[in-house]
mmCIF file of C-alpha atoms in Angstrom:
data_model
loop_
_atom_site.group_PDB
_atom_site.id
_atom_site.type_symbol
_atom_site.label_atom_id
_atom_site.label_comp_id
_atom_site.label_asym_id
_atom_site.label_seq_id
_atom_site.Cartn_x
_atom_site.Cartn_y
_atom_site.Cartn_z
ATOM 1 C CA MET A 783 64.364 250.293 -93.475
ATOM 2 C CA SER A 784 62.086 253.372 -93.690
ATOM 3 C CA PHE A 785 59.799 254.139 -91.486
ATOM 4 C CA TYR A 786 57.032 254.368 -93.803
ATOM 5 C CA GLU A 787 58.018 250.119 -94.474
ATOM 6 C CA ILE A 788 58.138 249.742 -90.684
ATOM 7 C CA ILE A 789 54.090 251.308 -90.478
ATOM 8 C CA LEU A 790 52.969 249.300 -93.390
ATOM 9 C CA ILE A 791 54.264 245.916 -92.173
ATOM 10 C CA LEU A 792 52.675 246.756 -88.898
ATOM 11 C CA VAL A 793 48.814 247.385 -91.047
ATOM 12 C CA LEU A 794 49.821 244.426 -92.781
ATOM 13 C CA ALA A 795 50.399 242.435 -89.363
ATOM 14 C CA THR A 796 46.795 244.264 -87.558
ATOM 15 C CA VAL A 797 44.863 242.788 -90.016
ATOM 16 C CA ILE A 798 46.031 239.394 -89.991
ATOM 17 C CA HIS A 799 45.279 240.079 -86.387
ATOM 18 C CA GLU A 800 42.073 240.467 -87.012
ATOM 19 C CA ILE A 801 41.678 237.927 -89.409
ATOM 20 C CA GLY A 802 42.320 235.659 -86.829
ATOM 21 C CA HIS A 803 39.474 236.747 -84.720
ATOM 22 C CA LEU A 804 37.093 236.695 -87.213
ATOM 23 C CA LEU A 805 38.014 233.015 -87.518
ATOM 24 C CA GLY A 806 38.059 232.458 -84.665
ATOM 25 C CA ALA A 807 34.374 233.799 -84.156
ATOM 26 C CA LYS A 808 33.742 231.778 -87.861
ATOM 27 C CA ILE A 809 35.246 228.222 -85.429
ATOM 28 C CA VAL A 810 32.607 228.836 -82.183
ATOM 29 C CA GLY A 811 29.597 230.448 -84.205
ATOM 30 C CA ILE A 812 29.876 233.883 -82.605
ATOM 31 C CA ARG A 813 28.396 236.247 -85.393
ATOM 32 C CA ILE A 814 30.565 239.534 -86.179
ATOM 33 C CA LYS A 815 28.990 242.411 -87.021
ATOM 34 C CA GLU A 816 31.757 244.982 -87.069
ATOM 35 C CA ALA A 817 35.258 244.919 -87.858
ATOM 36 C CA ALA A 818 37.518 247.677 -88.345
ATOM 37 C CA LEU A 819 41.556 248.340 -89.606
ATOM 38 C CA GLY A 820 41.976 252.110 -86.994
ATOM 39 C CA PHE A 821 40.084 254.098 -85.546
ATOM 40 C CA GLY A 822 38.527 257.410 -85.769
ATOM 41 C CA PRO A 823 36.516 259.214 -89.112
ATOM 42 C CA ILE A 824 35.813 256.165 -91.399
ATOM 43 C CA LEU A 825 37.725 256.480 -94.760
ATOM 44 C CA TYR A 826 35.768 253.464 -96.253
ATOM 45 C CA GLU A 827 33.740 250.904 -96.073
ATOM 46 C CA PHE A 828 31.783 247.796 -96.915
ATOM 47 C CA LYS A 829 30.129 244.911 -96.713
ATOM 48 C CA LEU A 830 31.703 240.926 -96.719
ATOM 49 C CA ARG A 831 28.744 238.956 -96.241
ATOM 50 C CA THR A 832 26.423 240.302 -93.300
ATOM 51 C CA THR A 833 30.044 241.499 -91.222
ATOM 52 C CA LYS A 834 31.257 245.397 -91.563
ATOM 53 C CA ILE A 835 34.537 245.911 -92.571
ATOM 54 C CA LYS A 836 35.713 249.405 -92.037
ATOM 55 C CA ILE A 837 39.399 250.765 -93.118
ATOM 56 C CA CYS A 838 39.905 254.154 -90.652
ATOM 57 C CA TRP A 839 42.080 256.934 -90.661
ATOM 58 C CA ILE A 840 44.304 256.289 -88.118
ATOM 59 C CA LEU A 841 45.560 253.275 -88.775
ATOM 60 C CA LEU A 842 46.627 251.810 -85.209
ATOM 61 C CA GLY A 843 45.356 248.368 -84.316
ATOM 62 C CA GLY A 844 41.737 247.417 -85.092
ATOM 63 C CA TYR A 845 38.699 245.792 -83.587
ATOM 64 C CA VAL A 846 36.080 243.207 -84.526
ATOM 65 C CA MET A 847 32.539 243.398 -82.431
ATOM 66 C CA PRO A 848 29.949 240.941 -82.339
ATOM 67 C CA GLY A 849 26.527 240.877 -83.428
ATOM 68 C CA GLY A 850 23.257 241.282 -81.354
ATOM 69 C CA THR A 851 23.692 242.748 -77.482
ATOM 70 C CA ASP A 852 25.787 242.098 -74.448
ATOM 71 C CA GLU A 853 23.302 239.888 -73.167
ATOM 72 C CA GLU A 854 23.285 238.037 -76.364
ATOM 73 C CA PHE A 855 27.258 238.125 -76.783
ATOM 74 C CA PHE A 856 27.186 237.281 -72.908
ATOM 75 C CA SER A 857 24.752 233.670 -73.570
ATOM 76 C CA TYR A 858 27.691 232.458 -75.444
ATOM 77 C CA PRO A 859 29.581 229.922 -74.012
ATOM 78 C CA LYS A 860 32.624 230.703 -72.268
ATOM 79 C CA ILE A 861 34.724 229.098 -73.846
ATOM 80 C CA HIS A 862 33.514 230.223 -77.233
ATOM 81 C CA ARG A 863 34.451 234.401 -76.366
ATOM 82 C CA ILE A 864 37.929 233.633 -75.024
ATOM 83 C CA ILE A 865 38.448 230.919 -78.372
ATOM 84 C CA LEU A 866 37.391 235.024 -80.389
ATOM 85 C CA THR A 867 39.978 236.362 -77.843
ATOM 86 C CA ALA A 868 42.749 234.464 -78.214
ATOM 87 C CA SER A 869 42.342 233.699 -81.675
ATOM 88 C CA GLY A 870 44.025 236.955 -82.992
ATOM 89 C CA LEU A 871 46.665 236.266 -80.598
ATOM 90 C CA ILE A 872 47.705 232.950 -81.930
ATOM 91 C CA MET A 873 47.549 234.231 -85.298
ATOM 92 C CA SER A 874 49.832 236.943 -84.241
ATOM 93 C CA ILE A 875 52.444 235.365 -81.734
ATOM 94 C CA PHE A 876 52.680 231.635 -83.225
ATOM 95 C CA VAL A 877 50.889 231.594 -86.677
ATOM 96 C CA LEU A 878 52.270 234.344 -88.763
ATOM 97 C CA PRO A 879 55.677 234.734 -87.016
ATOM 98 C CA LEU A 880 55.757 230.544 -87.699
ATOM 99 C CA PHE A 881 54.748 230.922 -91.237
ATOM 100 C CA SER A 882 57.097 233.676 -92.070
ATOM 101 C CA LEU A 883 59.988 231.520 -90.950
ATOM 102 C CA ILE A 884 59.070 228.969 -93.878
ATOM 103 C CA LEU A 885 58.723 231.675 -96.391
ATOM 104 C CA ILE A 886 62.456 232.410 -95.406
ATOM 105 C CA ASN A 887 63.354 229.316 -95.099
ATOM 106 C CA LEU A 888 62.415 228.429 -98.010
ATOM 107 C CA ILE A 889 64.256 231.323 -100.244
ATOM 108 C CA GLU A 890 67.235 230.946 -98.130
ATOM 109 C CA GLY A 891 67.128 227.922 -98.886
ATOM 110 C CA LYS A 892 68.004 225.933 -95.288
ATOM 111 C CA SER A 893 66.189 223.563 -93.477
ATOM 112 C CA LEU A 894 62.513 224.005 -92.358
ATOM 113 C CA ASN A 895 63.616 224.101 -88.444
ATOM 114 C CA LEU A 896 61.372 226.820 -87.372
ATOM 115 C CA ILE A 897 62.199 227.048 -84.082
ATOM 116 C CA PRO A 898 65.745 228.069 -83.476
ATOM 117 C CA GLY A 899 64.414 230.718 -85.958
ATOM 118 C CA PHE A 900 60.942 231.645 -83.468
ATOM 119 C CA ILE A 901 63.819 231.578 -80.665
ATOM 120 C CA THR A 902 65.958 233.971 -82.069
ATOM 121 C CA ILE A 903 62.243 237.063 -82.456
ATOM 122 C CA LEU A 904 61.145 235.896 -78.807
ATOM 123 C CA GLN A 905 64.959 236.737 -76.962
ATOM 124 C CA VAL A 906 64.677 240.044 -78.066
ATOM 125 C CA PHE A 907 61.686 240.541 -75.881
ATOM 126 C CA LEU A 908 63.755 238.349 -73.375
ATOM 127 C CA ASN A 909 66.375 240.054 -72.679
ATOM 128 C CA HIS A 910 64.749 243.759 -72.796
ATOM 129 C CA PRO A 911 61.197 243.666 -71.642
ATOM 130 C CA PHE A 912 61.059 246.423 -70.450
ATOM 131 C CA GLU A 913 63.209 247.996 -73.405
ATOM 132 C CA TYR A 914 60.612 246.199 -75.937
ATOM 133 C CA PHE A 915 57.698 247.984 -74.821
ATOM 134 C CA TYR A 916 58.908 251.184 -74.784
ATOM 135 C CA ALA A 917 61.171 251.894 -77.408
ATOM 136 C CA GLY A 918 58.301 249.525 -79.521
ATOM 137 C CA LEU A 919 58.639 250.018 -83.101
ATOM 138 C CA THR A 920 61.647 251.581 -83.452
ATOM 139 C CA ILE A 921 63.795 248.511 -82.191
ATOM 140 C CA PHE A 922 62.834 246.536 -85.124
ATOM 141 C CA PRO A 923 63.851 244.809 -87.434
ATOM 142 C CA THR A 924 66.667 243.355 -85.833
ATOM 143 C CA ILE A 925 67.438 240.350 -88.533
ATOM 144 C CA THR A 926 68.348 241.640 -92.272
ATOM 145 C CA TYR A 927 68.242 238.897 -94.814
ATOM 146 C CA SER A 928 71.427 240.106 -98.491
ATOM 147 C CA ASP A 929 67.946 239.198 -100.319
ATOM 148 C CA ASP A 930 65.211 241.843 -99.757
ATOM 149 C CA ILE A 931 61.682 240.226 -99.072
ATOM 150 C CA SER A 932 63.521 237.770 -96.559
ATOM 151 C CA SER A 933 64.231 240.940 -94.597
ATOM 152 C CA TYR A 934 60.303 242.097 -94.913
ATOM 153 C CA LEU A 935 59.455 239.228 -93.537
ATOM 154 C CA SER A 936 61.615 238.645 -90.687
ATOM 155 C CA CYS A 937 60.125 241.769 -89.739
ATOM 156 C CA LEU A 938 57.024 241.016 -90.144
ATOM 157 C CA ALA A 939 57.340 238.048 -88.673
ATOM 158 C CA GLU A 940 59.024 240.489 -85.676
ATOM 159 C CA ILE A 941 56.528 242.955 -85.180
ATOM 160 C CA SER A 942 53.385 240.554 -85.817
ATOM 161 C CA LEU A 943 55.197 238.600 -82.298
ATOM 162 C CA PHE A 944 55.345 241.945 -81.119
ATOM 163 C CA LEU A 945 51.482 242.721 -81.368
ATOM 164 C CA GLY A 946 50.937 239.446 -79.934
ATOM 165 C CA ILE A 947 52.969 239.979 -76.449
ATOM 166 C CA VAL A 948 51.241 243.616 -76.507
ATOM 167 C CA ASN A 949 47.956 242.359 -76.701
ATOM 168 C CA ALA A 950 47.739 239.741 -74.338
ATOM 169 C CA LEU A 951 48.918 242.250 -71.803
ATOM 170 C CA PRO A 952 45.866 242.372 -69.049
ATOM 171 C CA ILE A 953 44.642 245.683 -70.411
ATOM 172 C CA PRO A 954 41.083 246.015 -70.293
ATOM 173 C CA ILE A 955 40.783 246.574 -73.723
ATOM 174 C CA LEU A 956 43.370 244.533 -75.299
ATOM 175 C CA ASP A 957 42.946 240.521 -75.943
ATOM 176 C CA GLY A 958 44.931 239.534 -72.437
ATOM 177 C CA GLY A 959 42.585 241.508 -70.383
ATOM 178 C CA GLN A 960 39.296 240.652 -72.255
ATOM 179 C CA ILE A 961 40.125 236.899 -71.624
ATOM 180 C CA LEU A 962 41.083 237.930 -68.144
ATOM 181 C CA LEU A 963 37.162 238.883 -67.637
ATOM 182 C CA THR A 964 35.714 236.574 -69.509
ATOM 183 C CA ILE A 965 37.284 234.244 -67.227
ATOM 184 C CA PHE A 966 36.496 235.658 -64.114
ATOM 185 C CA GLU A 967 32.798 237.017 -64.643
ATOM 186 C CA ASN A 968 31.151 235.146 -62.564
ATOM 187 C CA LYS A 969 32.991 234.879 -59.787
ATOM 188 C CA ILE A 970 32.978 239.078 -59.551
ATOM 189 C CA PRO A 971 29.438 239.610 -61.319
ATOM 190 C CA ARG A 972 29.792 243.374 -61.838
ATOM 191 C CA ILE A 973 32.094 242.949 -64.399
ATOM 192 C CA LYS A 974 29.360 242.289 -66.963
ATOM 193 C CA ASP A 975 27.303 245.340 -66.537
ATOM 194 C CA ASN A 976 30.734 247.623 -66.253
ATOM 195 C CA TYR A 977 32.193 246.290 -69.203
ATOM 196 C CA ALA A 978 31.998 249.943 -71.561
ATOM 197 C CA LEU A 979 33.480 251.583 -68.265
ATOM 198 C CA ILE A 980 35.799 248.729 -67.018
ATOM 199 C CA ASN A 981 36.918 248.777 -71.264
ATOM 200 C CA ILE A 982 36.992 252.956 -71.048
ATOM 201 C CA ILE A 983 39.757 252.741 -68.158
ATOM 202 C CA GLY A 984 41.902 250.406 -70.202
ATOM 203 C CA TYR A 985 41.994 253.168 -73.334
ATOM 204 C CA ILE A 986 43.252 255.223 -71.028
ATOM 205 C CA ILE A 987 46.020 253.244 -68.885
ATOM 206 C CA LEU A 988 46.677 252.191 -72.380
ATOM 207 C CA SER A 989 46.532 255.777 -73.742
ATOM 208 C CA THR A 990 49.397 256.792 -70.915
ATOM 209 C CA ILE A 991 51.585 253.796 -71.778
ATOM 210 C CA ILE A 992 51.884 254.671 -75.737
ATOM 211 C CA LEU A 993 51.776 258.713 -75.411
ATOM 212 C CA PHE A 994 54.279 258.797 -72.293
ATOM 213 C CA PRO A 995 57.188 258.454 -74.008
ATOM 214 C CA MET A 996 56.046 261.066 -76.814
ATOM 215 C CA PHE A 997 54.922 263.909 -74.537
ATOM 216 C CA GLU A 998 58.210 263.242 -72.702
ATOM 217 C CA VAL A 999 60.156 264.733 -75.644
ATOM 218 C CA PHE A 1000 57.325 267.186 -76.891
ATOM 219 C CA PHE A 1001 57.394 268.634 -72.720
ATOM 220 C CA HIS A 1002 60.789 268.824 -73.338
ATOM 221 C CA ASN A 1003 60.294 270.791 -75.741
ATOM 222 C CA ILE A 1004 57.351 272.573 -75.251
ATOM 223 C CA LYS A 1005 57.689 275.770 -77.028
ATOM 224 C CA THR A 1006 57.926 274.275 -80.786
ATOM 225 C CA THR A 1007 55.836 271.071 -79.859
ATOM 226 C CA PHE A 1008 52.660 272.873 -77.792
ATOM 227 C CA PRO A 1009 50.956 272.763 -81.367
ATOM 228 C CA ILE A 1010 51.406 268.775 -81.689
ATOM 229 C CA ILE A 1011 50.710 268.640 -78.424
ATOM 230 C CA LEU A 1012 46.791 270.143 -78.604
ATOM 231 C CA PHE A 1013 46.423 268.561 -82.115
ATOM 232 C CA ILE A 1014 47.323 265.204 -80.430
ATOM 233 C CA LEU A 1015 44.944 265.400 -77.647
ATOM 234 C CA PHE A 1016 42.292 266.590 -80.209
ATOM 235 C CA ILE A 1017 42.569 263.768 -82.499
ATOM 236 C CA LEU A 1018 42.242 261.847 -78.902
ATOM 237 C CA TYR A 1019 39.390 263.246 -78.036
ATOM 238 C CA ARG A 1020 37.538 262.341 -81.246
ATOM 239 C CA VAL A 1021 38.653 259.136 -81.214
ATOM 240 C CA PHE A 1022 37.342 257.969 -77.326
ATOM 241 C CA LYS A 1023 33.890 260.167 -78.413
ATOM 242 C CA ILE A 1024 33.768 257.785 -81.908
ATOM 243 C CA ASN A 1025 34.007 254.634 -79.971
ATOM 244 C CA TYR A 1026 33.094 255.644 -76.426
ATOM 245 C CA PRO A 1027 30.069 257.464 -76.793
ATOM 246 C CA PHE A 1028 29.101 256.766 -73.412
ATOM 247 C CA LYS A 1029 25.987 255.228 -74.419
ATOM 248 C CA LYS A 1030 24.184 252.169 -72.297
ATOM 249 C CA ASN A 1031 24.741 248.307 -73.019
ATOM 250 C CA ASN A 1032 27.787 249.600 -75.751
ATOM 251 C CA LYS A 1033 29.227 246.469 -77.565
ATOM 252 C CA THR A 1034 32.163 244.399 -76.553
ATOM 253 C CA LYS A 1035 35.402 244.551 -79.032
ATOM 254 C CA THR A 1036 37.611 242.116 -79.430
ATOM 255 C CA ARG A 1037 41.303 243.563 -80.486
#
């Protein structure tokens, strides 16, 4: 499977992940002001009822932004906010992979015994967790079929699971970190007052984790890759500046 096919599948998995957040918001009655696919300069935007939908140039990740002020968001019951955040994880880790496996079994004419198939794609993470995160999308797909549609669905299931597991990490800007912050916000009152700063720290940690393997390669070939490094740093600066303009009462975003 080509690199471009993998990226398209990642984008689809990201869209479905964000739909999970939107469904969670609908269930608990949290109004969503904005939902975005990607980061950086806006490529296209439109309105879906009261929610602004944005598609940005850098199609890596996405977010949903609740309406109102931070104070209004924190006024929602804690369990409602946890459901909003966890719904994206549930969609990525369970719903989309299992739905993909159902379609694969129907196409391949197999019985709808989903547990072995789910364990198989999960085993890639359980056997080599550090390599799973370090190698990222380069290891997919690990399972292929003679039928192209089944192979694409299998890759979608694997990438969706990968996206969910990564988002479950306890890093503030990710869903796992947001859930932990929500759980402990009453025990540590300063969390609410410093939400924007905590998310900035999480953004720096996540960027470091993602970019470290790339920069490792680039710095070994610094003579030829120096312009690329400068370009990447410029893009990161622009994305950071657009998403975190250091204004008071910065909106809370759910990845």
